[in-house]
PDB file of C-alpha atoms in Angstrom:
ATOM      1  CA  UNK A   1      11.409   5.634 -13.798  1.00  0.00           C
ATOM      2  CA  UNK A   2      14.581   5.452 -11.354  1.00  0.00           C
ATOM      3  CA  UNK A   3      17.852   6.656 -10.609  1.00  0.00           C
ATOM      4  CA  UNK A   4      20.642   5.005  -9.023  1.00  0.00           C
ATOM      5  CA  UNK A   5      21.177   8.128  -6.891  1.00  0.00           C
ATOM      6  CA  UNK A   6      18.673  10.176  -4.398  1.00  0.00           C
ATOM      7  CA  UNK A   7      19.778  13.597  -4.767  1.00  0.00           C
ATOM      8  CA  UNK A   8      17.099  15.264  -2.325  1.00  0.00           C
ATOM      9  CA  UNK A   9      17.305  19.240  -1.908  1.00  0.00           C
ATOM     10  CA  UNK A  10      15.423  21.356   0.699  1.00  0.00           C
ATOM     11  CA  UNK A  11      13.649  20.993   4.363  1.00  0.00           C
ATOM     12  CA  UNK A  12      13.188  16.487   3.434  1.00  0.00           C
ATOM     13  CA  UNK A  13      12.292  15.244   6.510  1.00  0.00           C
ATOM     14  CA  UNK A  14      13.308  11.211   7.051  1.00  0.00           C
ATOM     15  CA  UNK A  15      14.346   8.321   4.299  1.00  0.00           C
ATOM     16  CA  UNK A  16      14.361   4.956   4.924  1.00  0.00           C
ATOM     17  CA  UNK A  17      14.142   1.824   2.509  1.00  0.00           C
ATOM     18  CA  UNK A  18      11.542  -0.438   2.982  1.00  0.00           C
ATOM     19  CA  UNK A  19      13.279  -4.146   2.797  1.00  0.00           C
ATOM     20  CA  UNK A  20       9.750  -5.679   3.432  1.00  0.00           C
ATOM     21  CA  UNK A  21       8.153  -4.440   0.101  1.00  0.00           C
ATOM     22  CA  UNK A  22       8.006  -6.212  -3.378  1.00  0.00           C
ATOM     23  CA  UNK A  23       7.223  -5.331  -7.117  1.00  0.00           C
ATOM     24  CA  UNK A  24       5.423  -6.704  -9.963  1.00  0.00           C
ATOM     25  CA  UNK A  25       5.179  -5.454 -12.782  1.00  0.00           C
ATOM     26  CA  UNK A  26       1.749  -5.135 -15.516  1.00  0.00           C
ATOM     27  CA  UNK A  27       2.001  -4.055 -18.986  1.00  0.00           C
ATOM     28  CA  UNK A  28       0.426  -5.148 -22.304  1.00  0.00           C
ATOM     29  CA  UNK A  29      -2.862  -3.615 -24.197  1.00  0.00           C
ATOM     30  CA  UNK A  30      -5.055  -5.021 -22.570  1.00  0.00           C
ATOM     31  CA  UNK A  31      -3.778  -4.113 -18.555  1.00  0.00           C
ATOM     32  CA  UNK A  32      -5.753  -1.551 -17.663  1.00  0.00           C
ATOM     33  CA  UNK A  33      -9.175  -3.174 -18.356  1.00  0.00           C
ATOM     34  CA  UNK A  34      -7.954  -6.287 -16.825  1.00  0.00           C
ATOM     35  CA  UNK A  35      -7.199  -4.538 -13.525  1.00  0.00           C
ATOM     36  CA  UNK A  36     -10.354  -2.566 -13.776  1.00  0.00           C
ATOM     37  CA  UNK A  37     -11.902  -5.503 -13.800  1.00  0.00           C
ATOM     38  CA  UNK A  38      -9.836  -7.189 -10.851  1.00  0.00           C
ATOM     39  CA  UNK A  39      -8.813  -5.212  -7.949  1.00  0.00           C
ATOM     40  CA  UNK A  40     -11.022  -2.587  -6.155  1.00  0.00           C
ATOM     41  CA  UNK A  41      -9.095   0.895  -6.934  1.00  0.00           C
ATOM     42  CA  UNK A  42      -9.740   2.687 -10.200  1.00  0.00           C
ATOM     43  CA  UNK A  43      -6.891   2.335 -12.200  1.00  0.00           C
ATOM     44  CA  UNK A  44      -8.540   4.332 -15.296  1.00  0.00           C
ATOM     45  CA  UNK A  45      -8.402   7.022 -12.898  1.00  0.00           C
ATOM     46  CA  UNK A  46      -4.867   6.675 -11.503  1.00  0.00           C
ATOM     47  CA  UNK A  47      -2.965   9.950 -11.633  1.00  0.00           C
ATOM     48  CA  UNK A  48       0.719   9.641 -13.170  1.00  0.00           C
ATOM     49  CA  UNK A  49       2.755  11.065  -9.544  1.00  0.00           C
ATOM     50  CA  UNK A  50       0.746   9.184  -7.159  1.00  0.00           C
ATOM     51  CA  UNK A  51       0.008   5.845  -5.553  1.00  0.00           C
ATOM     52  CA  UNK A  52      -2.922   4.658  -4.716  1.00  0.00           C
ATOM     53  CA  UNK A  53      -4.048   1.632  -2.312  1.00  0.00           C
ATOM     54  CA  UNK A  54      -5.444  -1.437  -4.013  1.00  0.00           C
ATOM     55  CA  UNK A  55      -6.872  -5.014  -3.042  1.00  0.00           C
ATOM     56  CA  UNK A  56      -7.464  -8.169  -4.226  1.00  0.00           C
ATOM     57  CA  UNK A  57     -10.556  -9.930  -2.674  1.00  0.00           C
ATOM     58  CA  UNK A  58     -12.223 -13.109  -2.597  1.00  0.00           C
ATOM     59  CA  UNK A  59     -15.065 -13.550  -4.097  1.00  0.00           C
ATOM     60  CA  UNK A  60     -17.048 -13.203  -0.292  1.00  0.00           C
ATOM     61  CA  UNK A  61     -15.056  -9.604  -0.267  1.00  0.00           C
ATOM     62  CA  UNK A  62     -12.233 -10.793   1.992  1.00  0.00           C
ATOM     63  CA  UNK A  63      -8.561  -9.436   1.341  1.00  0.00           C
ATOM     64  CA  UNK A  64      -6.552 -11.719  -0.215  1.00  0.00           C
ATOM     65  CA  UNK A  65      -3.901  -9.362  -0.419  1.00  0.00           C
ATOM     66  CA  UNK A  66      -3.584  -5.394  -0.049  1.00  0.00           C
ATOM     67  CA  UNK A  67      -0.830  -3.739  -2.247  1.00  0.00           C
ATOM     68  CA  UNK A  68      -0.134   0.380  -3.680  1.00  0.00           C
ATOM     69  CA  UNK A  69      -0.387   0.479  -7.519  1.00  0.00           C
ATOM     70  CA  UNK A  70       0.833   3.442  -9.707  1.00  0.00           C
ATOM     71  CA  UNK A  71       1.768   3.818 -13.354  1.00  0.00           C
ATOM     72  CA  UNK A  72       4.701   2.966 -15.533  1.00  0.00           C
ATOM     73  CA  UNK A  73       5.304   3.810 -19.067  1.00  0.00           C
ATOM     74  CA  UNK A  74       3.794   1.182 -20.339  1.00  0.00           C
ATOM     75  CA  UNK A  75       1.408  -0.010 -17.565  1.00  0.00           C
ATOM     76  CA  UNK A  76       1.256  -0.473 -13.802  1.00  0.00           C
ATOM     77  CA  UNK A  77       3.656  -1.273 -10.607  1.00  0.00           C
ATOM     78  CA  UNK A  78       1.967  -2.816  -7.944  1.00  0.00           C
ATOM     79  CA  UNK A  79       3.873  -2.650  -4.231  1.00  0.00           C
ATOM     80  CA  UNK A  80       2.968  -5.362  -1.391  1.00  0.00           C
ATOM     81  CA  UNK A  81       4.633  -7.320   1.387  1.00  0.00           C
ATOM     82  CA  UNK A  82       7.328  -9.536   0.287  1.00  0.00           C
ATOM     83  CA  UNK A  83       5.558 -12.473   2.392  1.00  0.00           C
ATOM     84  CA  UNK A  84       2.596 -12.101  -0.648  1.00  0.00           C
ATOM     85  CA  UNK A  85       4.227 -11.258  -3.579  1.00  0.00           C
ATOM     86  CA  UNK A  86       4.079 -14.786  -4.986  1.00  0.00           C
ATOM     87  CA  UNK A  87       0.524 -15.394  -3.744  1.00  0.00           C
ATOM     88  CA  UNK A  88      -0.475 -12.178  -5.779  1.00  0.00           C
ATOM     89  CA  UNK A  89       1.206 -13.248  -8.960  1.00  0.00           C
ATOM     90  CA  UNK A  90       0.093 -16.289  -9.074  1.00  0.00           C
ATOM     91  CA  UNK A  91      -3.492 -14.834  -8.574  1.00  0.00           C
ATOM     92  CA  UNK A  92      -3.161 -13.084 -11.078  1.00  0.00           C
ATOM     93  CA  UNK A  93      -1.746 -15.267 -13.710  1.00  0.00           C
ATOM     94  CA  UNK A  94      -5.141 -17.322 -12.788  1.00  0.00           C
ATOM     95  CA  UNK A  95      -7.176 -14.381 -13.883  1.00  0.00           C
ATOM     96  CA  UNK A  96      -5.142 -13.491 -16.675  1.00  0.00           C
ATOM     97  CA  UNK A  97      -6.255 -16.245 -19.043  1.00  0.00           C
ATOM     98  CA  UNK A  98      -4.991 -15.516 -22.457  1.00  0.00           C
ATOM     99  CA  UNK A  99      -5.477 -11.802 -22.738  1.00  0.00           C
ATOM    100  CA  UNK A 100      -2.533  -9.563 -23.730  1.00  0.00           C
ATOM    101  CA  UNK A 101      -1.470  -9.031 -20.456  1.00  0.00           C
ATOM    102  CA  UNK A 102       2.262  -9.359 -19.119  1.00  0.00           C
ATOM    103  CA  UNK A 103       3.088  -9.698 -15.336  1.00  0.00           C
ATOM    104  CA  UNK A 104       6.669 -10.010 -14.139  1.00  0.00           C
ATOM    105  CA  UNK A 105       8.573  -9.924 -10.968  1.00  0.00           C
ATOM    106  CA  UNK A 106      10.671  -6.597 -11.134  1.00  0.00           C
ATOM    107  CA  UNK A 107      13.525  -7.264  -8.798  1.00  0.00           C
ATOM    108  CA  UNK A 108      15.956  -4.172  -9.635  1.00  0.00           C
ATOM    109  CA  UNK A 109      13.902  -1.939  -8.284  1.00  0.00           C
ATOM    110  CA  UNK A 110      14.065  -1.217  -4.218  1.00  0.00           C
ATOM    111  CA  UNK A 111      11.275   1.167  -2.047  1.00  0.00           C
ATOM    112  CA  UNK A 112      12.357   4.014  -0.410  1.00  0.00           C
ATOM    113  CA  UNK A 113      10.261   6.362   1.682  1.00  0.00           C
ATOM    114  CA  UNK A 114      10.455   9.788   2.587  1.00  0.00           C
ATOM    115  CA  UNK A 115       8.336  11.651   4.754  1.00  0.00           C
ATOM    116  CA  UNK A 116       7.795  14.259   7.410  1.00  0.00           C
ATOM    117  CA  UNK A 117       8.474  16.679   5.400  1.00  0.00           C
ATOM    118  CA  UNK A 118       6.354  19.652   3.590  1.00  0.00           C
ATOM    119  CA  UNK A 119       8.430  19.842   0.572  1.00  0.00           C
ATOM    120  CA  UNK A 120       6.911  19.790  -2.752  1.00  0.00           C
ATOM    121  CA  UNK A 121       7.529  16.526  -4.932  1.00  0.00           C
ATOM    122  CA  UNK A 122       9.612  19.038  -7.602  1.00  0.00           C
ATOM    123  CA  UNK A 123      12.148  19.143  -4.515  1.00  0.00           C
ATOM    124  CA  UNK A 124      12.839  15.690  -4.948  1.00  0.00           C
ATOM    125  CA  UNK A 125      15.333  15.010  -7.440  1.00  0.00           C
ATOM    126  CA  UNK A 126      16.574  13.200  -9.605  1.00  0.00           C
ATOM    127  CA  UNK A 127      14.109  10.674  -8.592  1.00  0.00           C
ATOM    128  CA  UNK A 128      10.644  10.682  -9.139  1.00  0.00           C
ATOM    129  CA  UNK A 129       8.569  10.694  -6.116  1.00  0.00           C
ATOM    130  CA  UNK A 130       5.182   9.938  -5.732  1.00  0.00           C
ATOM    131  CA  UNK A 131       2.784  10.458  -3.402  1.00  0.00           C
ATOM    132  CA  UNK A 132       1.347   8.192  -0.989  1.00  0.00           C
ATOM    133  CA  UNK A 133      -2.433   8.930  -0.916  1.00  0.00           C
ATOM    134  CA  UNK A 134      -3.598   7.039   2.408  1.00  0.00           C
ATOM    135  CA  UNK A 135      -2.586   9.668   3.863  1.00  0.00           C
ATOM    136  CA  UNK A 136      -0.984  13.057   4.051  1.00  0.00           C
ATOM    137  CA  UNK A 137       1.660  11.902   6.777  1.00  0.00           C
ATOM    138  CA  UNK A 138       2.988   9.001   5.103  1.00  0.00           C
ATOM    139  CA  UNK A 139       5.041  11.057   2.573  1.00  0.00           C
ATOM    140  CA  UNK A 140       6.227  10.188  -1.409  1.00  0.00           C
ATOM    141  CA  UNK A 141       7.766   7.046  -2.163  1.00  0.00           C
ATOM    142  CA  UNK A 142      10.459   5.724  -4.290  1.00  0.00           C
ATOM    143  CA  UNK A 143      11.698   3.121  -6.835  1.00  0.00           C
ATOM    144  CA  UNK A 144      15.200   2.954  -7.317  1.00  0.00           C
ATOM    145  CA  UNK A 145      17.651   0.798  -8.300  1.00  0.00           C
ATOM    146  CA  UNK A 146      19.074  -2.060  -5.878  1.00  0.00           C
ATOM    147  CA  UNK A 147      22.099  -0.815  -4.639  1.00  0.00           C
ATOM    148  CA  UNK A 148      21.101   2.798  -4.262  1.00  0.00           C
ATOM    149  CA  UNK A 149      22.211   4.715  -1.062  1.00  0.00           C
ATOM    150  CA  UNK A 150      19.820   7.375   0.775  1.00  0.00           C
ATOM    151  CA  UNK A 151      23.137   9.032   1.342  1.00  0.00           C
ATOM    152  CA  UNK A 152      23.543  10.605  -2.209  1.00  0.00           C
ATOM    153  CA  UNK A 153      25.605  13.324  -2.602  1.00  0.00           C
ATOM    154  CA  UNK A 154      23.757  16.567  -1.010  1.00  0.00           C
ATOM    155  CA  UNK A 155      20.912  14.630   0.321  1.00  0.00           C
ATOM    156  CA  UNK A 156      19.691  16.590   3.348  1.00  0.00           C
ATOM    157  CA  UNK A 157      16.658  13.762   3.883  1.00  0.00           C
ATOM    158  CA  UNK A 158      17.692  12.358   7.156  1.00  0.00           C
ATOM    159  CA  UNK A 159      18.229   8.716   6.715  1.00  0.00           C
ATOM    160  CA  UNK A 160      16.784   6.628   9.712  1.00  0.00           C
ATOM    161  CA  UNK A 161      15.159   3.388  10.604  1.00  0.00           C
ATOM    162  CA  UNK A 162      11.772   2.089   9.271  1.00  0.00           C
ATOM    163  CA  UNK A 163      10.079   2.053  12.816  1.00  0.00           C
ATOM    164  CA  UNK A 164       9.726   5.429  12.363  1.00  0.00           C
ATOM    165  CA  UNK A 165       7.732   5.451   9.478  1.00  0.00           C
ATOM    166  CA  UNK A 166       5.536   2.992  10.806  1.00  0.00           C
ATOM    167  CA  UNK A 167       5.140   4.942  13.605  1.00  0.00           C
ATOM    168  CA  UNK A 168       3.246   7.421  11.762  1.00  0.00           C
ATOM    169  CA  UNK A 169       1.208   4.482   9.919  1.00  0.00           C
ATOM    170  CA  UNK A 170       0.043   3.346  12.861  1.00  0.00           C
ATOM    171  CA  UNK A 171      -0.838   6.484  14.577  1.00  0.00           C
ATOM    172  CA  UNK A 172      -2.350   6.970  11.443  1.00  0.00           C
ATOM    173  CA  UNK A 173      -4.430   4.280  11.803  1.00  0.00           C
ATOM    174  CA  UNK A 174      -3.128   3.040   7.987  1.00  0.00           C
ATOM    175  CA  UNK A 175      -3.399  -0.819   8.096  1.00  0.00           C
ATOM    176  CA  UNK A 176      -1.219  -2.973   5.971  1.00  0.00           C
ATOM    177  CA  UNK A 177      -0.904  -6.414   5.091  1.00  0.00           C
ATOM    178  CA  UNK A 178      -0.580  -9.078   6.241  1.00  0.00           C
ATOM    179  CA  UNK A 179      -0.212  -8.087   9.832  1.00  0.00           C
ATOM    180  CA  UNK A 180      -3.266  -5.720   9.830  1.00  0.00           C
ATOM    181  CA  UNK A 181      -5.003  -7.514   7.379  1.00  0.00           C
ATOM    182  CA  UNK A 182      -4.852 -11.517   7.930  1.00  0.00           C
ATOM    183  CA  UNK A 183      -5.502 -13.148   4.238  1.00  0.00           C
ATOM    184  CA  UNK A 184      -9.019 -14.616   3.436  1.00  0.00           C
ATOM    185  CA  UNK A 185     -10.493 -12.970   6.988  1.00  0.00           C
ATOM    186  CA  UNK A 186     -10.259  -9.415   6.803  1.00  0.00           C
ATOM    187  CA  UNK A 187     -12.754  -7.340   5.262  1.00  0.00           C
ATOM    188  CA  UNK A 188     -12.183  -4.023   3.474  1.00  0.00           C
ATOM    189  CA  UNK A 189     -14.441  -1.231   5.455  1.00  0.00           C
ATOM    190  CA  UNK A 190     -13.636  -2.954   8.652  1.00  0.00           C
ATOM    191  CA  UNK A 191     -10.074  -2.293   7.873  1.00  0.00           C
ATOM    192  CA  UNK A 192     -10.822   1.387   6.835  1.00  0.00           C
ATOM    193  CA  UNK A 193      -9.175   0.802   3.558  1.00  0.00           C
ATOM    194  CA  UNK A 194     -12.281   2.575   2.122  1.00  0.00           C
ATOM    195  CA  UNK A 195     -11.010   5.879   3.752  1.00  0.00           C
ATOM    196  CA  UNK A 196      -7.801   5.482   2.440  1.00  0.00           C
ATOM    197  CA  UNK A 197      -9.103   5.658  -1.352  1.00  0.00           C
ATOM    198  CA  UNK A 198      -8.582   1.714  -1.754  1.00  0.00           C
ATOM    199  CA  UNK A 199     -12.296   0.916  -3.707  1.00  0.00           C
ATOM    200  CA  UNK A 200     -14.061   2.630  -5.817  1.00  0.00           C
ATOM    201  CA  UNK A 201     -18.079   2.082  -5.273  1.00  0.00           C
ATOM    202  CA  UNK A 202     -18.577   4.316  -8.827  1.00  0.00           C
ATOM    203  CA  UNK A 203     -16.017   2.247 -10.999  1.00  0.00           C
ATOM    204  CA  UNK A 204     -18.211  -1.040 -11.937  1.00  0.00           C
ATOM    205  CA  UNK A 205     -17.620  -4.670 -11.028  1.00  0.00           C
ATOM    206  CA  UNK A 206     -14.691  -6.635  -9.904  1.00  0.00           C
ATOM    207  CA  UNK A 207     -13.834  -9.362  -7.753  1.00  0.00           C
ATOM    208  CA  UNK A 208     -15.859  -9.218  -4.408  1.00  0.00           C
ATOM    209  CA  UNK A 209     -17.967  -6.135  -5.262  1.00  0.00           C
ATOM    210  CA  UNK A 210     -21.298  -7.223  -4.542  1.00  0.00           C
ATOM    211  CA  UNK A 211     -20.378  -7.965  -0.978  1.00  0.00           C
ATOM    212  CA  UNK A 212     -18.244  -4.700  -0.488  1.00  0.00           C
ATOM    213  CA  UNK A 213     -20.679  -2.467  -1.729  1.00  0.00           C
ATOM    214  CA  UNK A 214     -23.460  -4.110   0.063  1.00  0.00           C
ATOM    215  CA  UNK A 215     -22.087  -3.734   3.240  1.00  0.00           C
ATOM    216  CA  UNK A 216     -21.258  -0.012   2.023  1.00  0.00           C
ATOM    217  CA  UNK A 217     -24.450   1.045   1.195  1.00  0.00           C
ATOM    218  CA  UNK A 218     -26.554  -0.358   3.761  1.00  0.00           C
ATOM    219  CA  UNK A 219     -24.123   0.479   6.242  1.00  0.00           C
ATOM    220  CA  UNK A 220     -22.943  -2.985   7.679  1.00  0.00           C
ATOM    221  CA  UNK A 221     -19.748  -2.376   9.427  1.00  0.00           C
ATOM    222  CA  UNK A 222     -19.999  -3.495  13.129  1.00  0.00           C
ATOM    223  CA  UNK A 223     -16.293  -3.124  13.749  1.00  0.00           C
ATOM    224  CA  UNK A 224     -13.122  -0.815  12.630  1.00  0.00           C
ATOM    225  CA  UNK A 225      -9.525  -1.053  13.196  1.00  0.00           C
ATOM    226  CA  UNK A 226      -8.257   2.199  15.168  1.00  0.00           C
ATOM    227  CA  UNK A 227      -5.132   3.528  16.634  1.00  0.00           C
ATOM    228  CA  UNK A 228      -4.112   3.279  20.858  1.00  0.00           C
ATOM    229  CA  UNK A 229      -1.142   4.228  23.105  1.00  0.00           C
ATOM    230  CA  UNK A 230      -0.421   2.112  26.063  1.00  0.00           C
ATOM    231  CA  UNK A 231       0.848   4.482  28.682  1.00  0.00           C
ATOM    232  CA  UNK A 232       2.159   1.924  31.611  1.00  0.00           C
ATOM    233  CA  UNK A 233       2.318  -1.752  29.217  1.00  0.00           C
ATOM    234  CA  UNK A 234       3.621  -2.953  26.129  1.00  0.00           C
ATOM    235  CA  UNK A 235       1.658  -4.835  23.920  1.00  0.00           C
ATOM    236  CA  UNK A 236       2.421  -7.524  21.147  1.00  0.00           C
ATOM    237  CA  UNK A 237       0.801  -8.512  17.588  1.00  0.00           C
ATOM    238  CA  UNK A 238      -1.842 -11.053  18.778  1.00  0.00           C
ATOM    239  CA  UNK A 239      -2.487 -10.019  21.944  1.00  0.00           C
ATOM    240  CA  UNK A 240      -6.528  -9.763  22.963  1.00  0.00           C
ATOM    241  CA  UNK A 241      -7.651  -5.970  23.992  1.00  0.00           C
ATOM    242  CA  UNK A 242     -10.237  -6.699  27.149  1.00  0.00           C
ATOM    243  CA  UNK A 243     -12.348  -4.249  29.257  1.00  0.00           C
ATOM    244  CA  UNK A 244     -13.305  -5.726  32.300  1.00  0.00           C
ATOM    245  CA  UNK A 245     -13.071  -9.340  30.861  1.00  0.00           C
ATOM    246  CA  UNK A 246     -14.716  -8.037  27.885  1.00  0.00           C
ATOM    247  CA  UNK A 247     -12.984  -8.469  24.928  1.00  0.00           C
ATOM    248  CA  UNK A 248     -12.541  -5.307  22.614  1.00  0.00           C
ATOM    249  CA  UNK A 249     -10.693  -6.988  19.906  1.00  0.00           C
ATOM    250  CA  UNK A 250      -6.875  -7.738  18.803  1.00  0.00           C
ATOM    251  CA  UNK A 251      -3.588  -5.863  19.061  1.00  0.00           C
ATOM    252  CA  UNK A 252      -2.318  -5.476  14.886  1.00  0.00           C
ATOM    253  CA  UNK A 253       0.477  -3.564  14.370  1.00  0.00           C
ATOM    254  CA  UNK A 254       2.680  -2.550  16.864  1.00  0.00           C
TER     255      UNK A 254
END
């Protein structure tokens, strides 16, 4: 559900819409068992104010693309980069087959975040908010209408730029695709989407399971994103990270 206003009461921290984020929409009978059976969160688990990070892997258990899913009325919203939103449908279309499953682009709906703030989700109003479980300092997020302005009427959230948010993302050390995560090549506990509630090792099979619960168990991982600050340089997307001529790996997110 949305509103075409966000009223926000109380000590709200920061908002900021998120330009860079799409939404598809999954409904019919049969969509929770075909997601189950897809993407590595548990969706049969799925509280109804939350969201909750999500992948869809290859079949060798690299990301194809990393989104947030939470519930609808009458099924699921999934949230990723605009730059994969049409890789992702079509994906899924391939999977779908002929079961009762409808997927559609929802494009009246807009992201908004708010964060840095300690207020209770029952503060938020009259939008829903729900929380963003990577991590406690991302915040709750939002789907409203196109067209709706962070400057409602008695909004005390502070409205501000998107940098900021990522800020805290990256200090985090909260990865997200497809900067942090190139397509086809990045692999799920290297990324530390494990830690951010993204797979379920309990839940049963879907795609790239074997592979991601192999490395899991036997305790594969050789390397794992993390966060740095650069006191005297700046450093750009790309860039190699070397000790000594050694190299230490690849600047993501900046």
């Amino acid at each position: 559900k949305a509103t075409g206003h966000m009223k926000v009461k109380g000590n709200t921290g920061f908002i900021a819409r998120d330009d860079q984020r799409r939404l598809l929409r999954v409904s019919g009978t049969d969509a929770t068992d075909f997601l189950q059976s897809l993407i590595t969160a548990n969706v049969e688990t799925l509280p109804d104010d939350t969201v909750r990070a999500s992948a869809l892997l290859t079949p060798q258990g690299r990301v194809l693309v990393d989104f947030l899913i939470s519930r609808t009325d009458d099924g699921f919203m999934i949230e990723c980069d605009a730059e994969q939103v049409d890789e992702l449908y079509t994906r899924l279309r391939r999977y779908r087959l002929r079961r009762p499953v409808d997927l559609t682009h929802e494009t009246g709906l807009s992201v908004w975040i708010i964060w840095g703030s300690n207020d209770s989700p029952d503060n938020l109003l009259p939008a829903e908010a729900m929380r963003d479980t990577r991590h406690p300092d991302l915040g709750w997020r939002l789907l409203a209408p196109v067209g709706a302005s962070a400057n409602a009427p008695g909004s005390d959230a502070e409205p501000t730029s998107l940098d900021m948010w990522h800020a805290v993302r990256i200090g985090a050390a909260v990865p997200q695709g497809p900067v942090d995560l190139t397509p086809e090549r990045a692999l799920m506990l290297e990324a530390g989407l494990d830690r951010l509630g993204a797979v379920d090792f309990e839940k049963g099979c879907y795609v790239g399971q074997e592979v991601t619960a192999r490395t899991h168990y036997r305790g594969l991982v050789k390397r794992r994103l993390a966060p740095f600050i650069l006191a005297d340089a700046t450093a750009t997307t790309g860039a190699a990270i070397t000790d000594d001529g050694k190299s230490l790996g690849t600047v993501l997110s900046t």
